[in-house]
Amino acid sequence: MQRKILGLDPGFAILGFGAIICHKNQDNLQGESVKLLDFGIISTPAKTPLETRLCTLYDDLHTLVEEFQPDLVAIEKFFFYRMSNTILVAQARGIILLVLGQHRLPIVEFAPSQIKLALAGYGKAEKHEVQEAVARELDLDYIPRPDDAADALAIALTASFQS
């Protein structure tokens, strides 16, 4: 049995994505194996009009969903109190939820501390510790870049651990 999980790190200027595939071992003694499908970012240039940037997110997210055909989408929970661009990120998040709703995809959300706990073993882990854990879990000899894509992979991995 296999499951595809798409992790999304919501952002307006940069939205990170990471896709993994989980294979449940038939003997069920060794649990699941996880493999990297792809990762990257959707970026919207700063000088582009707001409505054009939102359309880019909308179109590119549809393309990602159609390409990967995920069974589950994992998203980082939105914490508005610590961001200076709260409204823009909220608008991007609305686009994400709209696209996922249009595709009728199940969604799970994780707080940053849940992701850190799942990957690094404690909820106040440093970013580099989480990134190293992502590389280790996916058997990579490099840390995925940019950071937004690595964060999206961490979110996808957290979802794989939870189910």
Short mmCIF file of N, CA and C in Angstrom, two decimals, residues 6-160:
data_model
loop_
_atom_site.label_atom_id
_atom_site.label_comp_id
_atom_site.label_asym_id
_atom_site.label_seq_id
_atom_site.Cartn_x
_atom_site.Cartn_y
_atom_site.Cartn_z
N LEU A 6 1.55 15.53 0.20
CA LEU A 6 2.08 16.81 -0.24
C LEU A 6 2.13 17.73 0.97
N GLY A 7 3.31 18.22 1.29
CA GLY A 7 3.49 19.18 2.38
C GLY A 7 3.57 20.58 1.80
N LEU A 8 2.90 21.53 2.46
CA LEU A 8 2.91 22.91 2.01
C LEU A 8 3.30 23.84 3.17
N ASP A 9 4.25 24.71 2.89
CA ASP A 9 4.66 25.74 3.84
C ASP A 9 4.10 27.05 3.30
N PRO A 10 2.93 27.49 3.82
CA PRO A 10 2.23 28.63 3.23
C PRO A 10 3.05 29.91 3.28
N GLY A 11 2.99 30.62 2.18
CA GLY A 11 3.63 31.92 2.08
C GLY A 11 3.07 32.65 0.89
N PHE A 12 3.26 33.94 0.86
CA PHE A 12 2.75 34.74 -0.24
C PHE A 12 3.86 34.97 -1.28
N ALA A 13 5.02 35.39 -0.85
CA ALA A 13 6.14 35.59 -1.77
C ALA A 13 6.75 34.25 -2.15
N ILE A 14 6.85 33.35 -1.18
CA ILE A 14 7.42 32.02 -1.41
C ILE A 14 6.56 30.99 -0.69
N LEU A 15 6.04 30.05 -1.45
CA LEU A 15 5.27 28.94 -0.90
C LEU A 15 6.09 27.68 -1.15
N GLY A 16 6.49 27.01 -0.06
CA GLY A 16 7.27 25.80 -0.21
C GLY A 16 6.38 24.58 -0.38
N PHE A 17 6.86 23.63 -1.20
CA PHE A 17 6.14 22.37 -1.34
C PHE A 17 7.13 21.21 -1.28
N GLY A 18 6.65 20.09 -0.78
CA GLY A 18 7.44 18.87 -0.73
C GLY A 18 6.52 17.68 -0.85
N ALA A 19 6.83 16.79 -1.77
CA ALA A 19 5.99 15.61 -1.99
C ALA A 19 6.79 14.35 -1.66
N ILE A 20 6.16 13.48 -0.89
CA ILE A 20 6.77 12.21 -0.53
C ILE A 20 5.79 11.07 -0.83
N ILE A 21 6.33 9.88 -0.90
CA ILE A 21 5.49 8.70 -1.06
C ILE A 21 5.86 7.72 0.06
N CYS A 22 4.84 7.22 0.72
CA CYS A 22 5.03 6.29 1.84
C CYS A 22 4.57 4.91 1.40
N HIS A 23 5.43 3.93 1.58
CA HIS A 23 5.10 2.54 1.27
C HIS A 23 4.98 1.77 2.57
N LYS A 24 3.83 1.21 2.79
CA LYS A 24 3.63 0.37 3.98
C LYS A 24 4.17 -1.02 3.62
N ASN A 25 5.10 -1.50 4.42
CA ASN A 25 5.67 -2.82 4.17
C ASN A 25 4.64 -3.90 4.42
N GLN A 26 4.61 -4.89 3.54
CA GLN A 26 3.58 -5.93 3.61
C GLN A 26 3.63 -6.72 4.90
N ASP A 27 4.82 -6.98 5.40
CA ASP A 27 4.91 -7.77 6.64
C ASP A 27 4.55 -6.94 7.87
N ASN A 28 4.46 -5.59 7.67
CA ASN A 28 4.08 -4.64 8.72
C ASN A 28 5.01 -4.66 9.93
N LEU A 29 6.13 -5.36 9.81
CA LEU A 29 7.09 -5.40 10.92
C LEU A 29 8.06 -4.23 10.86
N GLN A 30 8.32 -3.76 9.66
CA GLN A 30 9.28 -2.68 9.51
C GLN A 30 8.62 -1.32 9.33
N GLY A 31 7.31 -1.24 9.48
CA GLY A 31 6.62 0.03 9.35
C GLY A 31 6.55 0.53 7.93
N GLU A 32 6.79 1.83 7.76
CA GLU A 32 6.70 2.47 6.45
C GLU A 32 8.07 2.91 5.97
N SER A 33 8.25 2.82 4.67
CA SER A 33 9.42 3.45 4.07
C SER A 33 8.93 4.71 3.36
N VAL A 34 9.76 5.74 3.39
CA VAL A 34 9.37 7.02 2.82
C VAL A 34 10.41 7.41 1.78
N LYS A 35 9.91 7.88 0.63
CA LYS A 35 10.81 8.32 -0.44
C LYS A 35 10.40 9.70 -0.92
N LEU A 36 11.37 10.44 -1.33
CA LEU A 36 11.17 11.78 -1.87
C LEU A 36 10.64 11.68 -3.29
N LEU A 37 9.58 12.44 -3.58
CA LEU A 37 9.10 12.58 -4.95
C LEU A 37 9.68 13.85 -5.58
N ASP A 38 9.48 14.98 -4.88
CA ASP A 38 9.96 16.26 -5.40
C ASP A 38 9.79 17.33 -4.33
N PHE A 39 10.46 18.44 -4.52
CA PHE A 39 10.29 19.59 -3.64
C PHE A 39 10.65 20.84 -4.41
N GLY A 40 10.20 21.96 -3.89
CA GLY A 40 10.53 23.23 -4.53
C GLY A 40 9.70 24.36 -3.95
N ILE A 41 9.59 25.42 -4.71
CA ILE A 41 8.84 26.58 -4.26
C ILE A 41 7.99 27.13 -5.40
N ILE A 42 6.95 27.82 -5.00
CA ILE A 42 6.20 28.68 -5.91
C ILE A 42 6.53 30.09 -5.43
N SER A 43 7.05 30.91 -6.33
CA SER A 43 7.39 32.27 -5.92
C SER A 43 6.59 33.28 -6.73
N THR A 44 6.28 34.37 -6.08
CA THR A 44 5.56 35.46 -6.73
C THR A 44 6.38 36.74 -6.56
N PRO A 45 6.82 37.33 -7.65
CA PRO A 45 7.69 38.52 -7.58
C PRO A 45 7.02 39.70 -6.87
N ALA A 46 7.78 40.38 -6.06
CA ALA A 46 7.28 41.46 -5.21
C ALA A 46 6.62 42.60 -5.98
N LYS A 47 7.09 42.94 -7.13
CA LYS A 47 6.55 44.10 -7.86
C LYS A 47 5.34 43.75 -8.72
N THR A 48 4.93 42.48 -8.67
CA THR A 48 3.76 42.03 -9.43
C THR A 48 2.49 42.41 -8.66
N PRO A 49 1.42 42.82 -9.36
CA PRO A 49 0.18 43.17 -8.67
C PRO A 49 -0.36 42.01 -7.82
N LEU A 50 -0.99 42.35 -6.71
CA LEU A 50 -1.53 41.37 -5.77
C LEU A 50 -2.37 40.31 -6.46
N GLU A 51 -3.32 40.73 -7.30
CA GLU A 51 -4.22 39.78 -7.93
C GLU A 51 -3.47 38.82 -8.86
N THR A 52 -2.42 39.28 -9.49
CA THR A 52 -1.62 38.42 -10.36
C THR A 52 -0.85 37.39 -9.52
N ARG A 53 -0.34 37.83 -8.38
CA ARG A 53 0.39 36.92 -7.50
C ARG A 53 -0.54 35.83 -6.97
N LEU A 54 -1.76 36.21 -6.60
CA LEU A 54 -2.72 35.21 -6.11
C LEU A 54 -3.10 34.23 -7.22
N CYS A 55 -3.23 34.73 -8.44
CA CYS A 55 -3.53 33.85 -9.58
C CYS A 55 -2.38 32.87 -9.83
N THR A 56 -1.15 33.33 -9.67
CA THR A 56 0.01 32.45 -9.83
C THR A 56 -0.04 31.32 -8.81
N LEU A 57 -0.31 31.67 -7.55
CA LEU A 57 -0.43 30.64 -6.51
C LEU A 57 -1.53 29.64 -6.86
N TYR A 58 -2.67 30.16 -7.26
CA TYR A 58 -3.83 29.32 -7.62
C TYR A 58 -3.48 28.37 -8.76
N ASP A 59 -2.95 28.90 -9.84
CA ASP A 59 -2.63 28.07 -11.01
C ASP A 59 -1.54 27.05 -10.71
N ASP A 60 -0.48 27.50 -10.03
CA ASP A 60 0.64 26.59 -9.74
C ASP A 60 0.24 25.50 -8.75
N LEU A 61 -0.61 25.83 -7.78
CA LEU A 61 -1.08 24.80 -6.84
C LEU A 61 -1.94 23.75 -7.56
N HIS A 62 -2.79 24.20 -8.46
CA HIS A 62 -3.56 23.23 -9.25
C HIS A 62 -2.62 22.30 -10.01
N THR A 63 -1.58 22.86 -10.60
CA THR A 63 -0.61 22.05 -11.35
C THR A 63 0.07 21.03 -10.43
N LEU A 64 0.48 21.47 -9.23
CA LEU A 64 1.11 20.55 -8.28
C LEU A 64 0.18 19.41 -7.89
N VAL A 65 -1.05 19.74 -7.58
CA VAL A 65 -2.02 18.73 -7.16
C VAL A 65 -2.27 17.74 -8.30
N GLU A 66 -2.39 18.25 -9.51
CA GLU A 66 -2.62 17.36 -10.65
C GLU A 66 -1.39 16.50 -10.93
N GLU A 67 -0.21 17.04 -10.75
CA GLU A 67 1.02 16.29 -10.99
C GLU A 67 1.23 15.19 -9.96
N PHE A 68 1.09 15.52 -8.69
CA PHE A 68 1.40 14.56 -7.63
C PHE A 68 0.22 13.70 -7.21
N GLN A 69 -1.00 14.18 -7.42
CA GLN A 69 -2.21 13.47 -7.03
C GLN A 69 -2.08 12.92 -5.60
N PRO A 70 -1.90 13.82 -4.63
CA PRO A 70 -1.68 13.37 -3.25
C PRO A 70 -2.93 12.76 -2.64
N ASP A 71 -2.69 11.84 -1.70
CA ASP A 71 -3.77 11.26 -0.92
C ASP A 71 -4.08 12.12 0.30
N LEU A 72 -3.10 12.94 0.69
CA LEU A 72 -3.21 13.78 1.88
C LEU A 72 -2.34 15.01 1.67
N VAL A 73 -2.81 16.15 2.18
CA VAL A 73 -2.02 17.37 2.14
C VAL A 73 -1.82 17.85 3.57
N ALA A 74 -0.58 18.16 3.90
CA ALA A 74 -0.23 18.64 5.24
C ALA A 74 0.23 20.09 5.12
N ILE A 75 -0.26 20.92 6.03
CA ILE A 75 0.02 22.35 6.01
C ILE A 75 0.47 22.79 7.39
N GLU A 76 1.40 23.74 7.42
CA GLU A 76 1.77 24.34 8.70
C GLU A 76 0.65 25.27 9.14
N LYS A 77 0.29 25.19 10.42
CA LYS A 77 -0.73 26.09 10.97
C LYS A 77 -0.26 27.52 10.90
N PHE A 78 -1.21 28.39 10.76
CA PHE A 78 -0.95 29.81 10.59
C PHE A 78 -0.87 30.50 11.95
N PHE A 79 0.26 31.15 12.20
CA PHE A 79 0.44 31.91 13.44
C PHE A 79 0.64 33.37 13.09
N PHE A 80 -0.45 34.12 13.15
CA PHE A 80 -0.43 35.50 12.68
C PHE A 80 0.28 36.45 13.62
N TYR A 81 0.43 36.10 14.86
CA TYR A 81 0.98 37.05 15.81
C TYR A 81 2.46 37.30 15.64
N ARG A 82 3.14 36.51 14.85
CA ARG A 82 4.58 36.69 14.74
C ARG A 82 5.04 37.07 13.33
N MET A 83 4.09 37.43 12.48
CA MET A 83 4.45 37.77 11.11
C MET A 83 4.06 39.21 10.80
N SER A 84 4.93 39.89 10.07
CA SER A 84 4.63 41.27 9.69
C SER A 84 3.74 41.31 8.44
N ASN A 85 3.69 40.23 7.68
CA ASN A 85 2.89 40.20 6.46
C ASN A 85 1.66 39.30 6.63
N THR A 86 1.02 39.40 7.76
CA THR A 86 -0.09 38.53 8.13
C THR A 86 -1.19 38.47 7.09
N ILE A 87 -1.63 39.61 6.59
CA ILE A 87 -2.75 39.63 5.66
C ILE A 87 -2.38 38.93 4.35
N LEU A 88 -1.19 39.17 3.85
CA LEU A 88 -0.77 38.53 2.61
C LEU A 88 -0.69 37.02 2.76
N VAL A 89 -0.14 36.56 3.86
CA VAL A 89 -0.04 35.12 4.09
C VAL A 89 -1.43 34.52 4.26
N ALA A 90 -2.32 35.24 4.91
CA ALA A 90 -3.70 34.76 5.07
C ALA A 90 -4.39 34.64 3.72
N GLN A 91 -4.13 35.58 2.83
CA GLN A 91 -4.70 35.50 1.49
C GLN A 91 -4.14 34.30 0.73
N ALA A 92 -2.85 34.07 0.85
CA ALA A 92 -2.23 32.90 0.20
C ALA A 92 -2.81 31.62 0.78
N ARG A 93 -3.00 31.59 2.08
CA ARG A 93 -3.57 30.41 2.73
C ARG A 93 -5.00 30.16 2.23
N GLY A 94 -5.76 31.22 2.01
CA GLY A 94 -7.10 31.08 1.46
C GLY A 94 -7.07 30.44 0.08
N ILE A 95 -6.11 30.84 -0.74
CA ILE A 95 -5.96 30.23 -2.07
C ILE A 95 -5.61 28.75 -1.93
N ILE A 96 -4.71 28.43 -1.02
CA ILE A 96 -4.33 27.03 -0.80
C ILE A 96 -5.55 26.20 -0.43
N LEU A 97 -6.32 26.68 0.54
CA LEU A 97 -7.49 25.93 0.99
C LEU A 97 -8.54 25.81 -0.11
N LEU A 98 -8.69 26.85 -0.92
CA LEU A 98 -9.62 26.81 -2.04
C LEU A 98 -9.23 25.72 -3.04
N VAL A 99 -7.98 25.71 -3.44
CA VAL A 99 -7.51 24.71 -4.41
C VAL A 99 -7.67 23.30 -3.85
N LEU A 100 -7.28 23.10 -2.60
CA LEU A 100 -7.40 21.76 -1.99
C LEU A 100 -8.86 21.35 -1.87
N GLY A 101 -9.72 22.31 -1.54
CA GLY A 101 -11.15 22.03 -1.47
C GLY A 101 -11.72 21.67 -2.83
N GLN A 102 -11.27 22.36 -3.87
CA GLN A 102 -11.74 22.05 -5.22
C GLN A 102 -11.36 20.64 -5.64
N HIS A 103 -10.23 20.16 -5.15
CA HIS A 103 -9.78 18.80 -5.45
C HIS A 103 -10.27 17.78 -4.42
N ARG A 104 -11.01 18.25 -3.42
CA ARG A 104 -11.56 17.41 -2.36
C ARG A 104 -10.49 16.55 -1.67
N LEU A 105 -9.40 17.22 -1.33
CA LEU A 105 -8.28 16.54 -0.68
C LEU A 105 -8.36 16.68 0.83
N PRO A 106 -8.07 15.60 1.55
CA PRO A 106 -8.02 15.72 3.00
C PRO A 106 -6.79 16.53 3.42
N ILE A 107 -6.97 17.31 4.49
CA ILE A 107 -5.93 18.22 4.97
C ILE A 107 -5.67 17.95 6.44
N VAL A 108 -4.39 17.97 6.81
CA VAL A 108 -4.01 17.97 8.22
C VAL A 108 -3.11 19.18 8.44
N GLU A 109 -3.19 19.74 9.64
CA GLU A 109 -2.39 20.91 9.97
C GLU A 109 -1.55 20.64 11.21
N PHE A 110 -0.36 21.21 11.21
CA PHE A 110 0.54 21.03 12.33
C PHE A 110 1.14 22.37 12.74
N ALA A 111 1.21 22.58 14.04
CA ALA A 111 1.89 23.76 14.58
C ALA A 111 3.40 23.57 14.39
N PRO A 112 4.15 24.65 14.30
CA PRO A 112 5.60 24.52 14.16
C PRO A 112 6.23 23.65 15.24
N SER A 113 5.74 23.75 16.48
CA SER A 113 6.32 22.94 17.56
C SER A 113 6.04 21.45 17.36
N GLN A 114 4.89 21.11 16.75
CA GLN A 114 4.58 19.70 16.47
C GLN A 114 5.54 19.14 15.42
N ILE A 115 5.85 19.96 14.43
CA ILE A 115 6.76 19.54 13.36
C ILE A 115 8.16 19.33 13.93
N LYS A 116 8.61 20.27 14.75
CA LYS A 116 9.93 20.16 15.37
C LYS A 116 10.01 18.93 16.26
N LEU A 117 8.96 18.68 17.02
CA LEU A 117 8.92 17.50 17.90
C LEU A 117 8.98 16.21 17.09
N ALA A 118 8.21 16.16 16.02
CA ALA A 118 8.16 14.94 15.20
C ALA A 118 9.50 14.65 14.52
N LEU A 119 10.19 15.69 14.07
CA LEU A 119 11.42 15.48 13.31
C LEU A 119 12.67 15.46 14.17
N ALA A 120 12.75 16.37 15.13
CA ALA A 120 13.99 16.52 15.89
C ALA A 120 13.89 15.98 17.32
N GLY A 121 12.67 15.66 17.76
CA GLY A 121 12.53 15.07 19.08
C GLY A 121 12.15 16.05 20.18
N TYR A 122 12.15 17.35 19.87
CA TYR A 122 11.68 18.32 20.86
C TYR A 122 11.15 19.56 20.13
N GLY A 123 10.15 20.19 20.74
CA GLY A 123 9.39 21.24 20.11
C GLY A 123 10.07 22.58 19.93
N LYS A 124 11.26 22.73 20.49
CA LYS A 124 11.97 24.00 20.33
C LYS A 124 13.27 23.80 19.56
N ALA A 125 13.30 22.79 18.71
CA ALA A 125 14.49 22.49 17.92
C ALA A 125 14.82 23.66 17.00
N GLU A 126 16.08 23.79 16.70
CA GLU A 126 16.54 24.82 15.76
C GLU A 126 16.24 24.37 14.33
N LYS A 127 16.15 25.35 13.45
CA LYS A 127 15.83 25.07 12.04
C LYS A 127 16.80 24.05 11.43
N HIS A 128 18.09 24.21 11.68
CA HIS A 128 19.07 23.30 11.08
C HIS A 128 18.89 21.86 11.59
N GLU A 129 18.43 21.70 12.82
CA GLU A 129 18.19 20.35 13.35
C GLU A 129 17.03 19.68 12.61
N VAL A 130 16.01 20.44 12.32
CA VAL A 130 14.87 19.92 11.57
C VAL A 130 15.30 19.59 10.15
N GLN A 131 16.07 20.47 9.53
CA GLN A 131 16.54 20.23 8.17
C GLN A 131 17.43 19.00 8.08
N GLU A 132 18.29 18.81 9.06
CA GLU A 132 19.13 17.61 9.09
C GLU A 132 18.28 16.35 9.25
N ALA A 133 17.23 16.44 10.05
CA ALA A 133 16.33 15.31 10.23
C ALA A 133 15.59 14.99 8.94
N VAL A 134 15.19 16.01 8.19
CA VAL A 134 14.54 15.80 6.89
C VAL A 134 15.48 15.03 5.97
N ALA A 135 16.72 15.47 5.87
CA ALA A 135 17.70 14.78 5.01
C ALA A 135 17.90 13.33 5.46
N ARG A 136 17.99 13.13 6.75
CA ARG A 136 18.18 11.78 7.29
C ARG A 136 16.98 10.88 7.00
N GLU A 137 15.78 11.38 7.25
CA GLU A 137 14.56 10.58 7.05
C GLU A 137 14.36 10.21 5.59
N LEU A 138 14.80 11.09 4.69
CA LEU A 138 14.62 10.84 3.26
C LEU A 138 15.87 10.24 2.62
N ASP A 139 16.85 9.91 3.47
CA ASP A 139 18.10 9.29 3.02
C ASP A 139 18.79 10.13 1.94
N LEU A 140 18.87 11.44 2.20
CA LEU A 140 19.52 12.36 1.29
C LEU A 140 20.91 12.71 1.82
N ASP A 141 21.84 12.95 0.92
CA ASP A 141 23.17 13.37 1.36
C ASP A 141 23.32 14.90 1.29
N TYR A 142 22.19 15.58 1.27
CA TYR A 142 22.17 17.04 1.25
C TYR A 142 20.90 17.52 1.95
N ILE A 143 20.93 18.76 2.38
CA ILE A 143 19.74 19.38 2.98
C ILE A 143 18.99 20.08 1.85
N PRO A 144 17.71 19.77 1.67
CA PRO A 144 16.95 20.41 0.59
C PRO A 144 16.93 21.93 0.74
N ARG A 145 17.05 22.62 -0.37
CA ARG A 145 17.03 24.07 -0.42
C ARG A 145 16.02 24.51 -1.45
N PRO A 146 15.42 25.64 -1.32
CA PRO A 146 15.56 26.60 -0.23
C PRO A 146 14.85 26.13 1.04
N ASP A 147 14.99 26.92 2.10
CA ASP A 147 14.44 26.56 3.40
C ASP A 147 12.94 26.28 3.35
N ASP A 148 12.21 27.03 2.53
CA ASP A 148 10.75 26.85 2.45
C ASP A 148 10.40 25.45 1.93
N ALA A 149 11.20 24.93 1.01
CA ALA A 149 10.98 23.58 0.49
C ALA A 149 11.33 22.54 1.55
N ALA A 150 12.42 22.76 2.28
CA ALA A 150 12.80 21.84 3.36
C ALA A 150 11.72 21.83 4.44
N ASP A 151 11.16 23.00 4.74
CA ASP A 151 10.08 23.09 5.72
C ASP A 151 8.85 22.30 5.24
N ALA A 152 8.53 22.41 3.96
CA ALA A 152 7.39 21.68 3.41
C ALA A 152 7.61 20.17 3.51
N LEU A 153 8.83 19.73 3.27
CA LEU A 153 9.14 18.30 3.43
C LEU A 153 9.00 17.87 4.88
N ALA A 154 9.41 18.73 5.80
CA ALA A 154 9.26 18.42 7.23
C ALA A 154 7.78 18.28 7.58
N ILE A 155 6.94 19.11 7.00
CA ILE A 155 5.50 19.05 7.25
C ILE A 155 4.93 17.75 6.69
N ALA A 156 5.35 17.38 5.48
CA ALA A 156 4.88 16.12 4.88
C ALA A 156 5.33 14.92 5.72
N LEU A 157 6.57 14.94 6.17
CA LEU A 157 7.08 13.85 7.00
C LEU A 157 6.31 13.74 8.32
N THR A 158 6.00 14.88 8.91
CA THR A 158 5.21 14.88 10.15
C THR A 158 3.88 14.18 9.92
N ALA A 159 3.25 14.46 8.79
CA ALA A 159 1.98 13.79 8.47
C ALA A 159 2.18 12.29 8.31
N SER A 160 3.30 11.89 7.72
CA SER A 160 3.54 10.45 7.53
C SER A 160 3.74 9.75 8.88
#
